[in-house]
mmCIF file of C-alpha atoms in Angstrom:
data_model
loop_
_atom_site.group_PDB
_atom_site.id
_atom_site.type_symbol
_atom_site.label_atom_id
_atom_site.label_comp_id
_atom_site.label_asym_id
_atom_site.label_seq_id
_atom_site.Cartn_x
_atom_site.Cartn_y
_atom_site.Cartn_z
ATOM 1 C CA THR X 1 161.544 36.478 192.847
ATOM 2 C CA ILE X 2 161.246 32.449 191.846
ATOM 3 C CA PRO X 3 157.271 31.937 192.226
ATOM 4 C CA GLU X 4 156.329 29.416 194.893
ATOM 5 C CA GLU X 5 154.793 27.082 192.353
ATOM 6 C CA PHE X 6 158.113 27.079 190.673
ATOM 7 C CA CYS X 7 160.412 26.345 193.801
ATOM 8 C CA GLU X 8 157.566 23.421 195.011
ATOM 9 C CA ASP X 9 158.151 21.441 191.115
ATOM 10 C CA CYS X 10 162.204 22.403 191.571
ATOM 11 C CA LEU X 11 161.822 20.217 195.561
ATOM 12 C CA VAL X 12 159.397 17.764 193.517
ATOM 13 C CA ALA X 13 162.305 16.755 190.808
ATOM 14 C CA GLY X 14 165.224 17.045 193.241
ATOM 15 C CA ASN X 15 163.723 14.413 195.246
ATOM 16 C CA ILE X 16 163.106 11.917 192.254
ATOM 17 C CA LEU X 17 166.291 12.702 191.151
ATOM 18 C CA MET X 18 167.814 12.202 194.179
ATOM 19 C CA TRP X 19 166.118 8.599 194.729
ATOM 20 C CA ILE X 20 167.710 7.802 191.461
ATOM 21 C CA PHE X 21 171.293 8.738 191.840
ATOM 22 C CA ARG X 22 171.487 7.062 195.334
ATOM 23 C CA PHE X 23 171.876 3.756 192.851
ATOM 24 C CA VAL X 24 175.311 5.337 192.204
ATOM 25 C CA PRO X 25 176.957 4.469 195.733
ATOM 26 C CA SER X 26 179.258 7.276 195.620
ATOM 27 C CA PHE X 27 176.203 9.566 195.390
ATOM 28 C CA ALA X 28 174.497 7.836 198.359
ATOM 29 C CA LEU X 29 177.874 7.735 200.568
ATOM 30 C CA GLY X 30 178.174 11.626 200.013
ATOM 31 C CA PHE X 31 174.681 12.841 200.472
ATOM 32 C CA GLY X 32 174.733 10.616 203.844
ATOM 33 C CA PHE X 33 177.532 12.299 204.967
ATOM 34 C CA TYR X 34 175.790 15.745 203.635
ATOM 35 C CA ARG X 35 173.127 14.991 205.648
ATOM 36 C CA MET X 36 174.710 13.714 208.650
ATOM 37 C CA ALA X 37 176.780 17.365 208.729
ATOM 38 C CA ILE X 38 173.438 19.061 208.558
ATOM 39 C CA TYR X 39 172.064 17.098 211.536
ATOM 40 C CA VAL X 40 174.769 17.962 213.519
ATOM 41 C CA SER X 41 175.689 21.099 212.719
ATOM 42 C CA PHE X 42 172.675 22.788 212.397
ATOM 43 C CA LEU X 43 169.953 21.040 214.402
ATOM 44 C CA GLY X 44 172.225 19.534 216.880
ATOM 45 C CA VAL X 45 171.655 16.010 216.576
ATOM 46 C CA ASP X 46 174.096 13.462 218.291
ATOM 47 C CA PRO X 47 175.978 11.957 215.753
ATOM 48 C CA TRP X 48 176.129 8.631 217.832
ATOM 49 C CA GLY X 49 171.981 8.630 218.551
ATOM 50 C CA SER X 50 169.212 7.143 217.520
ATOM 51 C CA GLU X 51 167.816 10.154 215.628
ATOM 52 C CA ILE X 52 170.639 10.510 213.175
ATOM 53 C CA PHE X 53 169.321 7.380 211.579
ATOM 54 C CA GLY X 54 165.667 8.289 211.808
ATOM 55 C CA THR X 55 163.663 9.302 208.535
ATOM 56 C CA CYS X 56 162.729 12.664 209.737
ATOM 57 C CA THR X 57 163.243 14.909 212.737
ATOM 58 C CA GLU X 58 160.646 17.392 213.837
ATOM 59 C CA LYS X 59 163.445 20.054 214.519
ATOM 60 C CA VAL X 60 162.969 23.095 212.533
ATOM 61 C CA LEU X 61 165.796 24.564 209.765
ATOM 62 C CA GLY X 62 165.456 28.159 208.881
ATOM 63 C CA THR X 63 161.954 29.587 208.599
ATOM 64 C CA ARG X 64 160.617 26.507 206.833
ATOM 65 C CA GLU X 65 159.521 23.346 208.264
ATOM 66 C CA LEU X 66 161.129 20.739 206.692
ATOM 67 C CA CYS X 67 161.458 17.201 206.827
ATOM 68 C CA TYR X 68 165.333 16.738 206.996
ATOM 69 C CA GLY X 69 165.632 12.657 206.459
ATOM 70 C CA GLY X 70 168.403 10.626 208.829
ATOM 71 C CA VAL X 71 171.027 8.488 206.866
ATOM 72 C CA ALA X 72 169.075 5.362 207.208
ATOM 73 C CA ASP X 73 167.759 5.359 203.692
ATOM 74 C CA ASP X 74 171.635 5.962 202.477
ATOM 75 C CA LEU X 75 172.612 2.816 204.463
ATOM 76 C CA VAL X 76 169.874 0.980 203.407
ATOM 77 C CA TYR X 77 170.680 1.699 199.603
ATOM 78 C CA LEU X 78 174.507 1.193 199.935
ATOM 79 C CA ALA X 79 173.978 -2.068 201.726
ATOM 80 C CA PHE X 80 171.602 -2.845 198.833
ATOM 81 C CA ALA X 81 174.010 -1.841 195.853
ATOM 82 C CA SER X 82 176.819 -3.985 197.195
ATOM 83 C CA VAL X 83 175.048 -7.303 197.204
ATOM 84 C CA ALA X 84 174.019 -6.200 193.726
ATOM 85 C CA PHE X 85 177.302 -5.045 192.608
ATOM 86 C CA LEU X 86 178.467 -8.224 193.601
ATOM 87 C CA ALA X 87 176.112 -10.615 192.056
ATOM 88 C CA LEU X 88 176.629 -8.484 188.991
ATOM 89 C CA CYS X 89 180.023 -8.849 188.915
ATOM 90 C CA ILE X 90 180.002 -12.811 189.539
ATOM 91 C CA TRP X 91 177.629 -12.755 186.670
ATOM 92 C CA PHE X 92 179.907 -10.567 183.916
ATOM 93 C CA ASP X 93 182.611 -12.484 185.209
ATOM 94 C CA TYR X 94 180.974 -15.861 184.140
ATOM 95 C CA LEU X 95 179.297 -14.362 181.389
ATOM 96 C CA GLY X 96 182.542 -13.486 179.896
ATOM 97 C CA THR X 97 183.710 -16.860 179.384
ATOM 98 C CA ALA X 98 180.696 -19.050 179.333
ATOM 99 C CA GLY X 99 179.318 -20.890 176.115
ATOM 100 C CA HIS X 100 176.651 -18.579 174.823
ATOM 101 C CA TRP X 101 178.569 -15.356 175.338
ATOM 102 C CA LEU X 102 181.523 -17.161 173.384
ATOM 103 C CA SER X 103 179.528 -18.195 170.665
ATOM 104 C CA TYR X 104 178.238 -14.531 170.393
ATOM 105 C CA LYS X 105 181.383 -13.197 170.463
ATOM 106 C CA VAL X 106 182.438 -15.550 167.281
ATOM 107 C CA LYS X 107 179.511 -14.330 165.076
ATOM 108 C CA LEU X 108 180.392 -10.683 166.114
ATOM 109 C CA GLU X 109 184.306 -11.104 164.933
ATOM 110 C CA ARG X 110 183.134 -13.229 161.814
ATOM 111 C CA GLN X 111 182.124 -9.727 160.485
ATOM 112 C CA CYS X 112 185.631 -8.758 160.186
ATOM 113 C CA SER X 113 187.691 -10.806 157.843
ATOM 114 C CA ILE X 114 191.510 -10.990 157.762
ATOM 115 C CA PRO X 115 193.004 -9.162 154.638
ATOM 116 C CA GLU X 116 194.616 -11.967 152.509
ATOM 117 C CA ASP X 117 197.458 -9.893 151.248
ATOM 118 C CA GLN X 118 198.574 -10.265 154.929
ATOM 119 C CA LEU X 119 198.991 -13.979 154.855
ATOM 120 C CA ALA X 120 202.426 -15.483 153.808
ATOM 121 C CA PRO X 121 202.546 -18.621 151.351
ATOM 122 C CA GLU X 122 202.070 -21.944 153.430
ATOM 123 C CA ASP X 123 204.431 -24.765 153.246
ATOM 124 C CA ALA X 124 203.409 -27.991 151.446
ATOM 125 C CA ASP X 125 203.088 -29.845 154.677
ATOM 126 C CA VAL X 126 200.995 -27.409 156.504
ATOM 127 C CA THR X 127 198.655 -27.045 153.602
ATOM 128 C CA VAL X 128 197.998 -31.065 153.836
ATOM 129 C CA GLU X 129 197.785 -30.900 157.377
ATOM 130 C CA LYS X 130 194.495 -28.216 156.706
ATOM 131 C CA GLU X 131 193.349 -30.421 154.327
ATOM 132 C CA ARG X 132 193.211 -33.882 156.313
ATOM 133 C CA VAL X 133 191.820 -31.857 159.256
ATOM 134 C CA ALA X 134 188.776 -30.324 157.383
ATOM 135 C CA GLU X 135 188.279 -34.098 156.576
ATOM 136 C CA LEU X 136 188.533 -35.467 159.937
ATOM 137 C CA ASP X 137 185.379 -36.669 161.601
ATOM 138 C CA LYS X 138 185.902 -34.085 164.129
ATOM 139 C CA ARG X 139 183.657 -35.717 167.064
ATOM 140 C CA LYS X 140 185.634 -38.770 166.794
ATOM 141 C CA GLN X 141 189.001 -36.568 167.240
ATOM 142 C CA ILE X 142 190.374 -35.586 171.050
ATOM 143 C CA LEU X 143 191.847 -32.228 169.436
ATOM 144 C CA ALA X 144 190.934 -30.851 166.358
ATOM 145 C CA VAL X 145 192.076 -26.940 165.169
ATOM 146 C CA ASP X 146 190.047 -26.149 162.306
ATOM 147 C CA ASN X 147 191.473 -22.934 159.995
ATOM 148 C CA VAL X 148 191.408 -20.819 163.192
ATOM 149 C CA ARG X 149 191.820 -16.889 162.793
ATOM 150 C CA LYS X 150 192.215 -14.398 165.581
ATOM 151 C CA TRP X 151 191.265 -10.996 164.361
ATOM 152 C CA ALA X 152 192.103 -8.183 166.938
ATOM 153 C CA VAL X 153 195.519 -7.671 165.769
ATOM 154 C CA HIS X 154 195.697 -10.594 163.142
ATOM 155 C CA ALA X 155 197.477 -12.513 165.784
ATOM 156 C CA VAL X 156 196.212 -15.798 164.207
ATOM 157 C CA LYS X 157 195.951 -16.648 160.527
ATOM 158 C CA GLY X 158 194.365 -19.812 159.691
ATOM 159 C CA VAL X 159 195.993 -22.470 161.764
ATOM 160 C CA SER X 160 194.933 -26.158 161.681
ATOM 161 C CA PHE X 161 196.068 -29.280 163.232
ATOM 162 C CA ALA X 162 194.645 -32.471 165.034
ATOM 163 C CA ALA X 163 196.226 -34.511 167.654
ATOM 164 C CA ASP X 164 195.510 -38.029 168.835
ATOM 165 C CA SER X 165 196.106 -39.742 172.282
ATOM 166 C CA GLY X 166 199.901 -40.230 173.608
ATOM 167 C CA GLN X 167 201.044 -37.654 171.123
ATOM 168 C CA VAL X 168 203.276 -34.373 172.023
ATOM 169 C CA PHE X 169 202.238 -31.475 169.905
ATOM 170 C CA GLY X 170 204.930 -28.708 169.964
ATOM 171 C CA LEU X 171 204.526 -24.852 168.875
ATOM 172 C CA LEU X 172 207.989 -23.348 168.461
ATOM 173 C CA GLY X 173 208.433 -19.530 167.930
ATOM 174 C CA ILE X 174 209.274 -16.687 168.897
ATOM 175 C CA ASN X 175 207.495 -13.697 171.119
ATOM 176 C CA GLY X 176 204.156 -12.586 169.431
ATOM 177 C CA ALA X 177 203.932 -15.036 166.689
ATOM 178 C CA GLY X 178 200.634 -15.922 168.287
ATOM 179 C CA LYS X 179 200.941 -19.243 170.189
ATOM 180 C CA THR X 180 199.952 -17.751 173.111
ATOM 181 C CA THR X 181 196.857 -16.247 171.132
ATOM 182 C CA THR X 182 196.118 -19.730 169.703
ATOM 183 C CA PHE X 183 196.693 -21.770 173.299
ATOM 184 C CA LYS X 184 193.960 -19.284 174.819
ATOM 185 C CA MET X 185 191.278 -20.013 171.817
ATOM 186 C CA MET X 186 191.651 -23.575 172.440
ATOM 187 C CA CYS X 187 190.783 -23.200 176.040
ATOM 188 C CA GLY X 188 187.598 -21.244 175.186
ATOM 189 C CA LEU X 189 189.401 -17.695 176.671
ATOM 190 C CA TYR X 190 189.550 -15.923 173.422
ATOM 191 C CA ALA X 191 186.464 -16.492 170.536
ATOM 192 C CA PRO X 192 187.946 -17.118 166.934
ATOM 193 C CA THR X 193 187.182 -14.560 164.273
ATOM 194 C CA GLU X 194 186.942 -18.125 162.088
ATOM 195 C CA GLY X 195 187.257 -21.301 162.056
ATOM 196 C CA GLU X 196 186.493 -23.817 164.948
ATOM 197 C CA VAL X 197 188.212 -25.756 167.613
ATOM 198 C CA TRP X 198 187.400 -29.406 168.459
ATOM 199 C CA VAL X 199 187.436 -30.862 172.053
ATOM 200 C CA ALA X 200 186.359 -34.489 172.816
ATOM 201 C CA GLY X 201 184.058 -34.391 170.120
ATOM 202 C CA SER X 202 182.545 -30.594 170.824
ATOM 203 C CA THR X 203 183.068 -27.677 169.711
ATOM 204 C CA VAL X 204 185.031 -25.116 172.370
ATOM 205 C CA ALA X 205 182.407 -22.370 171.474
ATOM 206 C CA ALA X 206 179.181 -24.066 171.575
ATOM 207 C CA ASP X 207 179.569 -26.058 174.608
ATOM 208 C CA THR X 208 182.792 -24.613 176.854
ATOM 209 C CA ALA X 209 182.014 -26.443 179.866
ATOM 210 C CA LYS X 210 182.309 -29.642 178.893
ATOM 211 C CA CYS X 211 185.100 -28.994 176.702
ATOM 212 C CA ARG X 212 187.004 -27.503 179.670
ATOM 213 C CA ARG X 213 186.155 -30.416 182.013
ATOM 214 C CA ASN X 214 188.674 -32.351 179.686
ATOM 215 C CA LEU X 215 191.290 -29.851 179.853
ATOM 216 C CA GLY X 216 194.701 -28.778 182.016
ATOM 217 C CA TYR X 217 196.525 -25.725 181.743
ATOM 218 C CA CYS X 218 199.577 -24.537 182.582
ATOM 219 C CA PRO X 219 199.627 -20.755 181.677
ATOM 220 C CA GLN X 220 203.037 -18.753 180.300
ATOM 221 C CA PHE X 221 203.002 -16.904 183.910
ATOM 222 C CA ASP X 222 202.526 -18.309 187.205
ATOM 223 C CA ALA X 223 198.862 -17.856 188.174
ATOM 224 C CA LEU X 224 199.138 -19.104 192.085
ATOM 225 C CA LEU X 225 198.296 -17.734 195.144
ATOM 226 C CA ASP X 226 201.128 -16.472 197.258
ATOM 227 C CA ARG X 227 199.505 -16.993 200.764
ATOM 228 C CA MET X 228 198.279 -20.501 199.855
ATOM 229 C CA THR X 229 200.533 -23.485 200.519
ATOM 230 C CA THR X 230 201.487 -26.020 197.360
ATOM 231 C CA LYS X 231 199.234 -28.365 198.548
ATOM 232 C CA GLU X 232 196.335 -26.180 198.960
ATOM 233 C CA HIS X 233 196.567 -25.112 194.948
ATOM 234 C CA LEU X 234 196.415 -28.510 194.454
ATOM 235 C CA GLU X 235 193.249 -29.748 196.540
ATOM 236 C CA LEU X 236 191.696 -26.553 194.704
ATOM 237 C CA TYR X 237 192.328 -27.641 191.317
ATOM 238 C CA GLY X 238 191.581 -31.018 192.196
ATOM 239 C CA ARG X 239 187.954 -30.014 193.592
ATOM 240 C CA LEU X 240 187.544 -27.531 190.245
ATOM 241 C CA LYS X 241 187.718 -30.795 188.484
ATOM 242 C CA GLY X 242 185.327 -32.639 190.122
ATOM 243 C CA LEU X 243 187.774 -34.717 192.858
ATOM 244 C CA LYS X 244 186.692 -35.554 196.297
ATOM 245 C CA GLY X 245 187.692 -37.026 199.215
ATOM 246 C CA HIS X 246 189.805 -39.726 199.109
ATOM 247 C CA LEU X 247 190.129 -39.733 195.279
ATOM 248 C CA LEU X 248 191.475 -35.995 195.839
ATOM 249 C CA ASP X 249 193.723 -36.784 198.665
ATOM 250 C CA ALA X 250 195.495 -39.764 196.406
ATOM 251 C CA SER X 251 195.596 -37.237 193.247
ATOM 252 C CA VAL X 252 197.177 -34.965 195.236
ATOM 253 C CA GLU X 253 200.105 -37.164 196.715
ATOM 254 C CA SER X 254 200.217 -38.805 193.363
ATOM 255 C CA THR X 255 200.977 -35.465 191.960
ATOM 256 C CA LEU X 256 203.457 -33.984 194.281
ATOM 257 C CA LYS X 257 205.376 -36.984 194.465
ATOM 258 C CA GLN X 258 205.292 -37.354 190.671
ATOM 259 C CA LEU X 259 206.987 -33.458 190.563
ATOM 260 C CA SER X 260 209.106 -33.919 193.311
ATOM 261 C CA LEU X 261 207.016 -30.976 195.625
ATOM 262 C CA GLU X 262 206.815 -33.399 198.604
ATOM 263 C CA PRO X 263 209.059 -31.755 200.822
ATOM 264 C CA TYR X 264 207.309 -28.560 199.688
ATOM 265 C CA LYS X 265 203.638 -29.104 200.304
ATOM 266 C CA ASP X 266 203.311 -27.104 203.369
ATOM 267 C CA LYS X 267 205.179 -24.314 201.873
ATOM 268 C CA ARG X 268 203.258 -21.135 200.630
ATOM 269 C CA ALA X 269 203.789 -20.576 196.987
ATOM 270 C CA GLY X 270 204.815 -16.986 197.852
ATOM 271 C CA SER X 271 208.213 -18.994 199.259
ATOM 272 C CA LEU X 272 209.055 -21.125 196.400
ATOM 273 C CA SER X 273 211.618 -20.642 193.920
ATOM 274 C CA GLY X 274 210.883 -20.086 190.122
ATOM 275 C CA GLY X 275 211.659 -23.300 189.085
ATOM 276 C CA ASN X 276 208.976 -25.294 191.877
ATOM 277 C CA LYS X 277 206.870 -22.328 190.993
ATOM 278 C CA ARG X 278 206.473 -23.546 187.367
ATOM 279 C CA LYS X 279 206.496 -27.521 188.778
ATOM 280 C CA LEU X 280 203.181 -26.279 190.708
ATOM 281 C CA SER X 281 201.397 -25.052 187.973
ATOM 282 C CA VAL X 282 202.593 -28.197 185.684
ATOM 283 C CA GLY X 283 201.116 -30.004 188.766
ATOM 284 C CA MET X 284 197.247 -27.812 188.549
ATOM 285 C CA ALA X 285 197.167 -28.409 184.873
ATOM 286 C CA ILE X 286 197.694 -32.182 185.129
ATOM 287 C CA ILE X 287 195.612 -33.054 188.429
ATOM 288 C CA GLY X 288 192.628 -34.752 187.755
ATOM 289 C CA ARG X 289 193.823 -36.844 184.667
ATOM 290 C CA PRO X 290 192.553 -34.319 181.663
ATOM 291 C CA ARG X 291 192.349 -36.057 178.181
ATOM 292 C CA ILE X 292 194.464 -32.628 176.722
ATOM 293 C CA VAL X 293 196.922 -31.095 178.725
ATOM 294 C CA PHE X 294 198.217 -27.031 177.235
ATOM 295 C CA LEU X 295 201.707 -26.259 178.753
ATOM 296 C CA ASP X 296 202.262 -22.317 178.049
ATOM 297 C CA GLU X 297 206.064 -22.371 177.967
ATOM 298 C CA PRO X 298 206.179 -24.965 180.719
ATOM 299 C CA SER X 299 210.138 -25.011 181.850
ATOM 300 C CA THR X 300 210.694 -21.141 181.262
ATOM 301 C CA GLY X 301 213.233 -20.182 184.132
ATOM 302 C CA MET X 302 214.180 -23.521 185.277
ATOM 303 C CA ASP X 303 218.087 -24.674 185.793
ATOM 304 C CA PRO X 304 219.161 -27.463 183.011
ATOM 305 C CA VAL X 305 218.493 -30.422 185.653
ATOM 306 C CA SER X 306 215.017 -29.404 186.940
ATOM 307 C CA ARG X 307 214.131 -28.666 182.722
ATOM 308 C CA ARG X 308 215.154 -32.117 182.449
ATOM 309 C CA PHE X 309 213.244 -33.647 185.227
ATOM 310 C CA LEU X 310 210.083 -32.074 183.492
ATOM 311 C CA TRP X 311 210.668 -33.301 180.341
ATOM 312 C CA GLY X 312 210.402 -36.679 181.596
ATOM 313 C CA VAL X 313 206.922 -35.875 183.608
ATOM 314 C CA ILE X 314 205.610 -34.673 180.340
ATOM 315 C CA GLN X 315 206.870 -37.435 178.202
ATOM 316 C CA GLN X 316 205.247 -39.768 180.701
ATOM 317 C CA LEU X 317 202.131 -37.839 181.045
ATOM 318 C CA ALA X 318 201.781 -38.460 177.150
ATOM 319 C CA VAL X 319 202.798 -42.242 177.015
ATOM 320 C CA SER X 320 201.258 -43.549 180.675
ATOM 321 C CA ARG X 321 197.982 -41.354 180.740
ATOM 322 C CA GLN X 322 197.450 -41.386 176.792
ATOM 323 C CA SER X 323 196.855 -37.406 177.069
ATOM 324 C CA VAL X 324 197.148 -35.527 174.282
ATOM 325 C CA VAL X 325 200.211 -32.750 175.201
ATOM 326 C CA VAL X 326 200.437 -29.264 173.516
ATOM 327 C CA LEU X 327 203.298 -27.288 174.446
ATOM 328 C CA THR X 328 204.654 -23.619 173.488
ATOM 329 C CA THR X 329 208.418 -23.438 173.397
ATOM 330 C CA HIS X 330 211.089 -20.857 172.207
ATOM 331 C CA SER X 331 213.699 -23.698 172.376
ATOM 332 C CA MET X 332 214.236 -26.243 169.426
ATOM 333 C CA GLU X 333 216.180 -28.438 171.766
ATOM 334 C CA GLU X 334 213.378 -28.809 173.798
ATOM 335 C CA ALA X 335 210.869 -29.154 170.975
ATOM 336 C CA GLU X 336 213.171 -32.029 169.766
ATOM 337 C CA ALA X 337 213.448 -34.092 172.728
ATOM 338 C CA LEU X 338 209.370 -33.909 173.715
ATOM 339 C CA CYS X 339 207.215 -33.484 170.535
ATOM 340 C CA SER X 340 206.344 -36.049 168.377
ATOM 341 C CA ARG X 341 205.164 -33.054 165.773
ATOM 342 C CA ILE X 342 205.974 -29.548 165.970
ATOM 343 C CA ALA X 343 204.579 -26.569 164.292
ATOM 344 C CA ILE X 344 206.835 -23.041 163.522
ATOM 345 C CA GLN X 345 204.631 -20.282 164.079
ATOM 346 C CA VAL X 346 205.296 -17.147 162.533
ATOM 347 C CA GLY X 347 203.179 -13.943 162.279
ATOM 348 C CA GLY X 348 200.467 -16.157 163.468
ATOM 349 C CA GLN X 349 200.808 -18.700 160.663
ATOM 350 C CA PHE X 350 202.522 -22.127 160.465
ATOM 351 C CA ARG X 351 205.565 -22.066 158.515
ATOM 352 C CA CYS X 352 206.419 -25.658 158.759
ATOM 353 C CA LEU X 353 204.623 -28.569 159.968
ATOM 354 C CA GLY X 354 206.065 -32.294 160.990
ATOM 355 C CA SER X 355 208.022 -34.492 162.932
ATOM 356 C CA PRO X 356 211.304 -33.089 164.307
ATOM 357 C CA GLN X 357 213.386 -35.722 161.562
ATOM 358 C CA ARG X 358 211.304 -34.470 158.939
ATOM 359 C CA LEU X 359 211.707 -30.627 159.768
ATOM 360 C CA LYS X 360 215.741 -31.388 160.112
ATOM 361 C CA SER X 361 215.854 -33.390 156.591
ATOM 362 C CA ARG X 362 213.715 -30.660 154.873
ATOM 363 C CA PHE X 363 215.160 -27.487 156.186
ATOM 364 C CA GLY X 364 218.520 -28.409 157.934
ATOM 365 C CA ARG X 365 221.588 -27.386 156.384
ATOM 366 C CA GLY X 366 224.006 -29.249 159.128
ATOM 367 C CA TYR X 367 225.792 -27.295 162.021
ATOM 368 C CA GLU X 368 226.862 -24.148 162.603
ATOM 369 C CA VAL X 369 229.834 -23.576 164.636
ATOM 370 C CA SER X 370 231.240 -20.205 165.920
ATOM 371 C CA LEU X 371 234.802 -19.873 166.697
ATOM 372 C CA ARG X 372 236.722 -17.148 168.399
ATOM 373 C CA TYR X 373 240.073 -17.141 168.507
ATOM 374 C CA ASP X 374 242.918 -14.318 169.494
ATOM 375 C CA GLY X 375 246.626 -13.712 168.325
ATOM 376 C CA VAL X 376 246.375 -16.512 164.882
ATOM 377 C CA LYS X 377 248.023 -15.652 162.297
ATOM 378 C CA GLU X 378 246.019 -14.780 158.565
ATOM 379 C CA GLU X 379 247.188 -18.367 157.120
ATOM 380 C CA ALA X 380 245.893 -20.252 159.959
ATOM 381 C CA ALA X 381 242.874 -18.371 160.089
ATOM 382 C CA GLU X 382 241.943 -19.099 156.727
ATOM 383 C CA LYS X 383 242.930 -22.898 157.250
ATOM 384 C CA ILE X 384 240.249 -23.122 160.200
ATOM 385 C CA ARG X 385 238.026 -21.350 157.660
#
């Protein structure tokens, strides 16, 4: 038989563990149901009566006079846990993109360098731009990216460029070239393994909140809430950027008009066409007149007419508002139509950089024409070739 002293020690230890494990919500919920079953099945307590919530009962279970507490303790723990875990969730969500945490991640990732043998030779123009950026007074620069690298999967390898007011800078490359990762480091969503991103005179890692007040970001995939209307989206982002009262109303109306979204201002985002969703995403990026606008493949999924219209909006944004616009695209046609400078990114590196005319003069080889013909004699085909 088990000694009485041992059983008493077990009960004490069990009670202590019970109070500790109640901090796990699933345990508090399960233990509450267990005690409720004990009350109802063995003690005949009314499940809807006040006694079920009591801390103790005078009824006897078995041969021992044990005090079976009610479910009130578990309910209190669950209520406390819901508030505590919600607060932790909000705190961690803020901490994940806050400046101090970003600075810590930068220091942590800098312990792991990218092997130099994985870097391809740089073009002369890319080297010149890298040297120019290194010598710039970045506190006077609106946007400067200085030798930025991302270690995780070697997504970005030594990217450097600077852009001035009224300039549209294009990142051209295929999927997986590192364009979106570069964007997210410039916005402060990712910490660079090496290098620095300067926005309006401050580094993103050191003063993330200040830098973000100068940014507008259109993601690659629409970040829209289906049940909110077009106007409500713009009002939400306007408030996030500090607009209030008549300034907010005027900015929302101006953005709707600029993007030809006035007929759809009261429509829910979930019912918009793909092209209008992209327009709305661009509108959320440009509302509040940010000094720097990042557009990640803004014309994806648009028909040719809507695409040309959006190009006009982007050009107007750079010229009239004197904003810096940085966009990514797969289309050389789009980059040539919009960008004053283009960087072609391959495997995380800038392989060439310059104005559209300079890139064409250096790397262009004329035009390539594909002909498909049928029923033509070999002699005629040779003449065509």
